[in-house]
C-alpha positions as a LaTeX table, in Angstrom:
\begin{tabular}{lrrr}
\hline
Residue & $x$ (\AA) & $y$ (\AA) & $z$ (\AA) \\
\hline
Met1 & 0.00 & 0.00 & 0.00 \\
Lys2 & 1.26 & 3.46 & $-0.92$ \\
Val3 & 2.74 & 5.57 & 1.89 \\
Thr4 & 3.14 & 9.34 & 2.04 \\
Arg5 & 5.25 & 11.59 & 4.22 \\
Leu6 & 3.44 & 14.08 & 6.46 \\
Gly7 & 4.46 & 17.64 & 5.63 \\
Gly8 & 8.16 & 18.19 & 6.18 \\
Ser9 & 8.43 & 15.46 & 8.78 \\
Arg10 & 9.87 & 11.98 & 8.42 \\
Val11 & 6.62 & 10.36 & 9.50 \\
Arg12 & 4.91 & 8.27 & 6.84 \\
Val13 & 1.29 & 7.17 & 6.66 \\
Ser14 & $-0.44$ & 4.57 & 4.51 \\
Gln15 & $-2.99$ & 5.82 & 2.01 \\
Leu16 & $-5.72$ & 4.10 & 4.06 \\
Gly17 & $-5.68$ & 4.70 & 7.80 \\
Phe18 & $-7.35$ & 2.72 & 10.60 \\
Gly19 & $-9.63$ & 4.93 & 12.69 \\
Ala20 & $-9.72$ & 3.34 & 16.14 \\
Ala21 & $-12.73$ & 5.05 & 17.73 \\
Gly22 & $-14.81$ & 1.95 & 17.03 \\
Ile23 & $-12.56$ & $-0.35$ & 19.03 \\
Gly24 & $-13.09$ & 2.06 & 21.92 \\
Asn25 & $-16.74$ & 0.91 & 21.99 \\
Leu26 & $-18.16$ & 3.84 & 20.05 \\
Tyr27 & $-21.97$ & 3.56 & 20.42 \\
Arg28 & $-21.90$ & $-0.14$ & 21.27 \\
Ala29 & $-19.66$ & $-2.57$ & 23.13 \\
Leu30 & $-17.10$ & $-4.72$ & 21.34 \\
Asp31 & $-15.17$ & $-7.59$ & 22.86 \\
Asp32 & $-11.38$ & $-7.57$ & 23.05 \\
Glu33 & $-10.97$ & $-10.43$ & 20.58 \\
Thr34 & $-13.00$ & $-8.71$ & 17.85 \\
Ala35 & $-11.03$ & $-5.51$ & 18.32 \\
Tyr36 & $-7.73$ & $-7.40$ & 18.16 \\
Arg37 & $-8.76$ & $-9.24$ & 14.99 \\
Ala38 & $-9.76$ & $-5.99$ & 13.32 \\
Val39 & $-6.32$ & $-4.49$ & 13.88 \\
Glu40 & $-4.71$ & $-7.75$ & 12.78 \\
Ala41 & $-6.77$ & $-7.69$ & 9.57 \\
Ala42 & $-5.72$ & $-4.08$ & 8.96 \\
Trp43 & $-2.08$ & $-5.09$ & 9.24 \\
Glu44 & $-2.58$ & $-7.98$ & 6.82 \\
Ala45 & $-4.25$ & $-5.55$ & 4.38 \\
Gly46 & $-1.16$ & $-3.35$ & 4.40 \\
Ile47 & $-2.56$ & $-0.58$ & 6.61 \\
Arg48 & 0.29 & 0.96 & 8.59 \\
Tyr49 & $-1.33$ & 4.09 & 9.99 \\
Tyr50 & $-3.51$ & 3.90 & 13.11 \\
Asp51 & $-5.33$ & 6.85 & 14.71 \\
Thr52 & $-6.65$ & 6.92 & 18.26 \\
Ala53 & $-7.29$ & 9.33 & 21.16 \\
Pro54 & $-7.83$ & 9.30 & 24.94 \\
His55 & $-11.39$ & 10.47 & 24.25 \\
Tyr56 & $-12.21$ & 7.20 & 22.47 \\
Gly57 & $-13.68$ & 4.97 & 25.14 \\
Leu58 & $-11.95$ & 6.81 & 27.98 \\
Gly59 & $-8.65$ & 5.25 & 27.01 \\
Leu60 & $-9.99$ & 1.86 & 25.88 \\
Ser61 & $-9.14$ & 2.49 & 22.23 \\
Glu62 & $-5.52$ & 3.29 & 23.07 \\
Arg63 & $-5.18$ & 0.21 & 25.29 \\
Arg64 & $-6.67$ & $-2.13$ & 22.70 \\
Leu65 & $-4.67$ & $-0.65$ & 19.85 \\
Gly66 & $-1.45$ & $-0.88$ & 21.79 \\
Ala67 & $-2.12$ & $-4.51$ & 22.71 \\
Ala68 & $-2.92$ & $-5.40$ & 19.10 \\
Leu69 & 0.25 & $-3.76$ & 17.77 \\
Ala70 & 2.51 & $-5.20$ & 20.45 \\
Gly71 & 5.24 & $-7.28$ & 18.87 \\
Arg72 & 4.98 & $-5.58$ & 15.47 \\
Pro73 & 8.19 & $-3.96$ & 14.19 \\
Arg74 & 8.01 & $-0.46$ & 15.67 \\
Asp75 & 9.49 & 1.29 & 12.65 \\
Glu76 & 6.89 & $-0.25$ & 10.34 \\
Phe77 & 3.77 & 1.47 & 11.67 \\
Thr78 & 2.62 & 4.97 & 12.57 \\
Val79 & 0.33 & 5.87 & 15.46 \\
Ser80 & $-1.35$ & 9.20 & 16.06 \\
Thr81 & $-3.12$ & 10.20 & 19.23 \\
Lys82 & $-4.49$ & 13.46 & 20.52 \\
Val83 & $-4.25$ & 15.97 & 23.34 \\
Gly84 & $-6.72$ & 18.46 & 24.79 \\
Arg85 & $-8.87$ & 16.15 & 26.88 \\
Val86 & $-7.24$ & 14.88 & 30.07 \\
Leu87 & $-8.80$ & 11.81 & 31.69 \\
Val88 & $-9.44$ & 12.20 & 35.42 \\
Pro89 & $-10.44$ & 9.21 & 37.62 \\
Ser90 & $-14.07$ & 9.40 & 38.75 \\
Pro91 & $-14.86$ & 6.49 & 41.10 \\
Glu92 & $-18.17$ & 8.10 & 42.05 \\
Thr93 & $-19.50$ & 7.61 & 38.50 \\
Ala94 & $-17.84$ & 4.25 & 37.76 \\
His95 & $-21.17$ & 2.43 & 38.10 \\
Leu96 & $-22.58$ & 4.47 & 35.19 \\
Arg97 & $-21.95$ & 4.25 & 31.44 \\
Asp98 & $-20.23$ & 6.91 & 29.33 \\
Asp99 & $-23.46$ & 7.80 & 27.51 \\
Ala100 & $-22.66$ & 11.49 & 27.23 \\
Gly101 & $-19.36$ & 10.67 & 25.52 \\
Gly102 & $-21.01$ & 8.23 & 23.13 \\
Phe103 & $-18.97$ & 5.21 & 24.22 \\
Asp104 & $-20.29$ & 2.03 & 25.80 \\
Val105 & $-17.75$ & 1.88 & 28.62 \\
Pro106 & $-17.89$ & 2.42 & 32.39 \\
Ala107 & $-17.76$ & 6.13 & 33.26 \\
Asp108 & $-14.83$ & 5.55 & 35.63 \\
His109 & $-13.08$ & 8.66 & 34.30 \\
Val110 & $-14.24$ & 12.08 & 33.23 \\
Arg111 & $-12.79$ & 14.23 & 30.44 \\
Arg112 & $-11.37$ & 17.63 & 31.33 \\
Trp113 & $-10.53$ & 20.15 & 28.62 \\
Asp114 & $-6.88$ & 21.07 & 29.08 \\
Phe115 & $-4.71$ & 22.64 & 26.38 \\
Ser116 & $-2.11$ & 23.87 & 28.87 \\
Gly117 & 1.50 & 22.87 & 28.42 \\
Asp118 & 1.34 & 20.70 & 31.52 \\
Gly119 & $-1.91$ & 19.16 & 30.33 \\
Val120 & $-0.31$ & 18.23 & 27.00 \\
Arg121 & 2.66 & 16.56 & 28.70 \\
Arg122 & 0.47 & 14.65 & 31.16 \\
Ser123 & $-1.88$ & 13.53 & 28.40 \\
Met124 & 0.97 & 12.26 & 26.26 \\
Glu125 & 2.56 & 10.42 & 29.17 \\
Ser126 & $-0.73$ & 8.70 & 29.93 \\
Ser127 & $-1.26$ & 7.83 & 26.28 \\
Leu128 & 2.19 & 6.26 & 26.05 \\
Gly129 & 1.34 & 4.12 & 29.04 \\
Arg130 & $-1.97$ & 2.95 & 27.60 \\
Leu131 & $-0.47$ & 2.31 & 24.16 \\
Gly132 & 2.60 & 0.58 & 25.59 \\
Leu133 & 4.82 & 2.45 & 23.15 \\
Asp134 & 8.13 & 4.25 & 23.56 \\
Arg135 & 7.07 & 7.14 & 21.33 \\
Ile136 & 4.07 & 8.67 & 19.61 \\
Asp137 & 4.56 & 9.40 & 15.93 \\
Val138 & 1.87 & 12.07 & 15.46 \\
Val139 & 0.22 & 14.23 & 18.11 \\
Leu140 & $-2.88$ & 16.25 & 17.23 \\
Leu141 & $-4.64$ & 19.01 & 19.12 \\
His142 & $-8.11$ & 17.49 & 19.50 \\
Asp143 & $-11.17$ & 19.69 & 18.88 \\
Pro144 & $-9.81$ & 23.03 & 20.17 \\
Asp145 & $-12.93$ & 24.81 & 18.81 \\
Asp146 & $-13.60$ & 26.72 & 22.04 \\
His147 & $-9.99$ & 26.82 & 23.18 \\
Trp148 & $-8.07$ & 28.56 & 20.38 \\
Arg149 & $-6.07$ & 30.91 & 22.57 \\
Gln150 & $-4.84$ & 28.30 & 25.03 \\
Ala151 & $-4.25$ & 25.75 & 22.26 \\
Val152 & $-2.11$ & 28.11 & 20.17 \\
Asp153 & $-0.38$ & 29.90 & 23.06 \\
Glu154 & 0.28 & 26.96 & 25.40 \\
Ala155 & $-0.30$ & 23.56 & 23.79 \\
Tyr156 & 1.21 & 24.24 & 20.38 \\
Pro157 & 4.60 & 25.55 & 21.68 \\
Val158 & 5.00 & 22.37 & 23.74 \\
Leu159 & 4.29 & 20.18 & 20.72 \\
His160 & 6.69 & 22.29 & 18.63 \\
Glu161 & 9.40 & 21.82 & 21.26 \\
Leu162 & 8.80 & 18.07 & 21.54 \\
Arg163 & 9.03 & 17.76 & 17.77 \\
Asp164 & 12.31 & 19.69 & 17.73 \\
Gln165 & 13.64 & 17.34 & 20.40 \\
Gly166 & 12.63 & 14.30 & 18.36 \\
Val167 & 10.21 & 13.10 & 21.02 \\
Val168 & 7.33 & 13.47 & 18.54 \\
Gly169 & 7.63 & 12.92 & 14.81 \\
Ala170 & 4.86 & 15.21 & 13.54 \\
Ile171 & 2.31 & 17.61 & 15.03 \\
Gly172 & $-1.01$ & 19.05 & 13.97 \\
Ala173 & $-4.66$ & 19.58 & 14.82 \\
Gly174 & $-7.81$ & 17.55 & 14.25 \\
Met175 & $-11.30$ & 19.04 & 13.99 \\
Asn176 & $-14.74$ & 18.76 & 12.44 \\
Gln177 & $-14.48$ & 22.27 & 10.99 \\
Trp178 & $-12.05$ & 23.75 & 8.48 \\
Gln179 & $-11.97$ & 27.44 & 9.47 \\
Met180 & $-9.85$ & 27.05 & 12.59 \\
Leu181 & $-7.69$ & 24.44 & 10.90 \\
Glu182 & $-6.89$ & 27.07 & 8.28 \\
Arg183 & $-5.71$ & 29.38 & 11.05 \\
Phe184 & $-3.41$ & 26.67 & 12.37 \\
Val185 & $-2.03$ & 26.10 & 8.87 \\
Val186 & $-1.39$ & 29.82 & 8.30 \\
Glu187 & $-0.31$ & 30.92 & 11.78 \\
Thr188 & 1.73 & 27.96 & 13.03 \\
Asp189 & 4.31 & 25.49 & 11.78 \\
Ile190 & 2.36 & 22.22 & 11.85 \\
Asp191 & 2.93 & 19.15 & 9.69 \\
Thr192 & $-0.63$ & 17.93 & 9.29 \\
Val193 & $-4.32$ & 18.51 & 9.92 \\
Met194 & $-6.98$ & 15.88 & 10.46 \\
Leu195 & $-10.10$ & 17.13 & 8.73 \\
Ala196 & $-13.30$ & 15.30 & 9.64 \\
Gly197 & $-16.34$ & 15.43 & 7.38 \\
Arg198 & $-15.67$ & 18.73 & 5.63 \\
Tyr199 & $-14.23$ & 17.33 & 2.42 \\
Thr200 & $-16.50$ & 14.56 & 1.18 \\
Leu201 & $-18.79$ & 13.73 & $-1.70$ \\
Leu202 & $-21.52$ & 15.62 & 0.16 \\
Asp203 & $-19.57$ & 18.48 & 1.74 \\
Gln204 & $-16.65$ & 20.06 & $-0.09$ \\
Ser205 & $-16.59$ & 23.22 & 2.02 \\
Ala206 & $-12.90$ & 22.76 & 2.89 \\
Gly207 & $-11.92$ & 22.48 & $-0.75$ \\
Glu208 & $-12.00$ & 26.17 & $-1.58$ \\
Arg209 & $-9.65$ & 27.52 & 1.09 \\
Leu210 & $-8.23$ & 25.00 & 3.55 \\
Leu211 & $-6.90$ & 22.41 & 1.12 \\
Pro212 & $-5.21$ & 24.97 & $-1.16$ \\
Arg213 & $-3.64$ & 26.57 & 1.94 \\
Cys214 & $-2.32$ & 23.15 & 2.96 \\
Arg215 & $-0.77$ & 22.73 & $-0.47$ \\
Glu216 & 0.84 & 26.17 & $-0.29$ \\
Arg217 & 2.27 & 25.59 & 3.17 \\
Gly218 & 3.31 & 21.94 & 2.71 \\
Val219 & 0.83 & 20.67 & 5.31 \\
Ser220 & $-0.57$ & 17.18 & 4.75 \\
Val221 & $-4.25$ & 16.37 & 5.23 \\
Leu222 & $-5.46$ & 13.31 & 7.10 \\
Ala223 & $-9.02$ & 13.00 & 5.79 \\
Ala224 & $-11.49$ & 11.52 & 8.27 \\
Gly225 & $-15.27$ & 11.30 & 8.34 \\
Val226 & $-15.35$ & 10.60 & 4.60 \\
Phe227 & $-18.67$ & 8.75 & 4.96 \\
Asn228 & $-20.23$ & 11.68 & 6.86 \\
Ser229 & $-20.93$ & 9.29 & 9.77 \\
Gly230 & $-22.95$ & 6.78 & 7.75 \\
Val231 & $-24.84$ & 8.18 & 4.79 \\
Leu232 & $-22.02$ & 7.25 & 2.37 \\
Ala233 & $-20.87$ & 4.06 & 4.12 \\
Thr234 & $-23.08$ & 1.59 & 2.25 \\
Ala235 & $-24.11$ & 0.91 & $-1.35$ \\
Glu236 & $-27.48$ & 2.50 & $-0.66$ \\
Pro237 & $-27.30$ & 5.79 & 1.29 \\
Gly238 & $-27.69$ & 5.49 & 5.05 \\
Arg239 & $-29.90$ & 7.62 & 7.25 \\
Met240 & $-27.26$ & 9.32 & 9.41 \\
Tyr241 & $-25.36$ & 12.45 & 8.40 \\
Asp242 & $-22.79$ & 14.04 & 10.72 \\
Tyr243 & $-24.18$ & 12.08 & 13.69 \\
Arg244 & $-27.77$ & 13.24 & 13.10 \\
Pro245 & $-30.66$ & 12.06 & 10.93 \\
Val246 & $-29.85$ & 13.00 & 7.35 \\
Pro247 & $-31.76$ & 16.05 & 6.00 \\
Asp248 & $-34.05$ & 15.27 & 3.08 \\
Ala249 & $-32.12$ & 17.43 & 0.62 \\
Val250 & $-28.81$ & 15.80 & 1.53 \\
Tyr251 & $-30.31$ & 12.33 & 1.30 \\
Ala252 & $-31.76$ & 13.07 & $-2.14$ \\
Arg253 & $-28.32$ & 14.20 & $-3.30$ \\
Ala254 & $-26.72$ & 11.05 & $-1.92$ \\
Val255 & $-29.29$ & 8.94 & $-3.79$ \\
Arg256 & $-28.39$ & 10.70 & $-7.05$ \\
Ile257 & $-24.68$ & 10.14 & $-6.42$ \\
Ala258 & $-25.26$ & 6.45 & $-5.60$ \\
Lys259 & $-27.25$ & 5.99 & $-8.82$ \\
Met260 & $-24.44$ & 7.51 & $-10.87$ \\
Cys261 & $-21.90$ & 5.32 & $-9.07$ \\
Arg262 & $-23.87$ & 2.20 & $-10.00$ \\
Ala263 & $-23.91$ & 3.31 & $-13.63$ \\
His264 & $-20.10$ & 3.24 & $-13.56$ \\
Gly265 & $-19.87$ & $-0.04$ & $-11.63$ \\
Val266 & $-18.66$ & 1.71 & $-8.49$ \\
Ala267 & $-19.89$ & 1.25 & $-4.90$ \\
Leu268 & $-20.89$ & 4.42 & $-3.05$ \\
Pro269 & $-18.34$ & 3.98 & $-0.21$ \\
Gln270 & $-15.66$ & 3.21 & $-2.81$ \\
Ala271 & $-16.39$ & 6.54 & $-4.51$ \\
Ala272 & $-16.48$ & 8.31 & $-1.13$ \\
Met273 & $-12.95$ & 7.18 & $-0.31$ \\
Ala274 & $-11.57$ & 7.65 & $-3.82$ \\
Phe275 & $-12.96$ & 11.17 & $-4.18$ \\
Val276 & $-11.09$ & 12.33 & $-1.10$ \\
Ala277 & $-7.91$ & 10.37 & $-1.81$ \\
Arg278 & $-7.49$ & 11.91 & $-5.26$ \\
His279 & $-6.91$ & 15.40 & $-3.85$ \\
Pro280 & $-3.14$ & 16.12 & $-3.86$ \\
Ala281 & $-3.24$ & 17.60 & $-0.34$ \\
Val282 & $-4.56$ & 14.35 & 1.17 \\
Ala283 & $-1.95$ & 11.95 & 2.54 \\
Ser284 & $-4.29$ & 9.37 & 4.07 \\
Val285 & $-8.00$ & 8.57 & 4.21 \\
Val286 & $-8.79$ & 7.53 & 7.77 \\
Val287 & $-11.80$ & 5.24 & 8.07 \\
Gly288 & $-13.35$ & 3.98 & 11.29 \\
Met289 & $-13.20$ & 0.19 & 11.40 \\
Lys290 & $-13.86$ & $-2.33$ & 14.15 \\
Thr291 & $-14.41$ & $-5.76$ & 12.54 \\
Ile292 & $-12.52$ & $-7.98$ & 10.11 \\
Glu293 & $-15.33$ & $-7.59$ & 7.60 \\
Gln294 & $-15.20$ & $-3.79$ & 7.68 \\
Val295 & $-11.43$ & $-3.76$ & 7.29 \\
Thr296 & $-11.43$ & $-6.24$ & 4.41 \\
Asn297 & $-14.24$ & $-4.47$ & 2.57 \\
Asn298 & $-12.76$ & $-0.99$ & 2.96 \\
Ala299 & $-9.27$ & $-2.13$ & 1.97 \\
Glu300 & $-10.58$ & $-3.84$ & $-1.16$ \\
Leu301 & $-12.70$ & $-0.85$ & $-2.17$ \\
Ala302 & $-9.86$ & 1.60 & $-1.53$ \\
Ala303 & $-7.53$ & $-0.45$ & $-3.73$ \\
Thr304 & $-9.97$ & $-0.60$ & $-6.67$ \\
Arg305 & $-9.65$ & 2.12 & $-9.26$ \\
Val306 & $-12.61$ & 4.42 & $-9.91$ \\
Pro307 & $-13.06$ & 5.44 & $-13.58$ \\
Asp308 & $-12.46$ & 9.11 & $-14.34$ \\
Gly309 & $-15.79$ & 9.20 & $-16.14$ \\
Leu310 & $-17.61$ & 9.07 & $-12.82$ \\
Trp311 & $-16.03$ & 12.31 & $-11.66$ \\
Asp312 & $-16.78$ & 13.95 & $-15.00$ \\
Asp313 & $-20.43$ & 12.96 & $-14.76$ \\
Leu314 & $-20.75$ & 14.06 & $-11.13$ \\
Val315 & $-19.31$ & 17.45 & $-12.05$ \\
Ala316 & $-21.59$ & 17.74 & $-15.07$ \\
Glu317 & $-24.61$ & 17.07 & $-12.86$ \\
Gly318 & $-23.48$ & 19.64 & $-10.31$ \\
Leu319 & $-23.09$ & 17.00 & $-7.61$ \\
Ile320 & $-19.43$ & 17.77 & $-6.88$ \\
His321 & $-17.28$ & 20.81 & $-7.53$ \\
Pro322 & $-14.92$ & 20.71 & $-10.54$ \\
\hline
\end{tabular}
């Protein structure tokens, strides 16, 4: 599988990335064996980039990912995790479930927003422990939407310093919006951004400004949320869009895109991944996967070429931007 270097760093990512929120029990519980087999299947498929975060299952995703990668040659895979949410023990809520966070795990910790320098260092130290690794390849500021000032004034300088020291290979930010990511690209010296859901078959809002800025500044894009949380994940459009019921107008557009895909012998999720991957700013398409079947299907679809005629027809019908 093709690998690409992130920005000016030495860190390389595979063109398809394993999004590990699912093995942190996103929405529903998963047993350890299923999670392990999913990561094993990803390795067998040639996937060498794995993305996780403390937020995912209150650390469960990091623990499971680390256990599944244990024993693999360390220089042959890349792991990214995130900072900005510090996990604090909460024994008084341990009998509850993490419903507010969206993960089916005991609420034995609570998340505290913390983009301070000390918070970044503590978060990274805890992540290293859960992952069982000696280093983290990529560290991303996680959802600093309401914390710009602290993230750029306190968290970013620490990441910059750790990168200079060689403790971290590459640094960046990950968000569900493109406007603040553009500020990071322009105003800081980051290697990468993780853009979730804002450059897809259904939402190309980041294509006009953010992606060109990334090209100008040599910042690589890790494209996540390419299925817009479900509507583009299956051959027939699903009913969820950005974690909510899909609006009628968006669903109708997805149906038109799916029909055109079928006319070209292409599956809708295949087109969703290929559309994003063809942009020159995108280094990796990160897809959430938690079972062998999901990994195998996504890897096969990602490796199958999409005819150029599909893009021409989608543009002609006004369904995607030129």
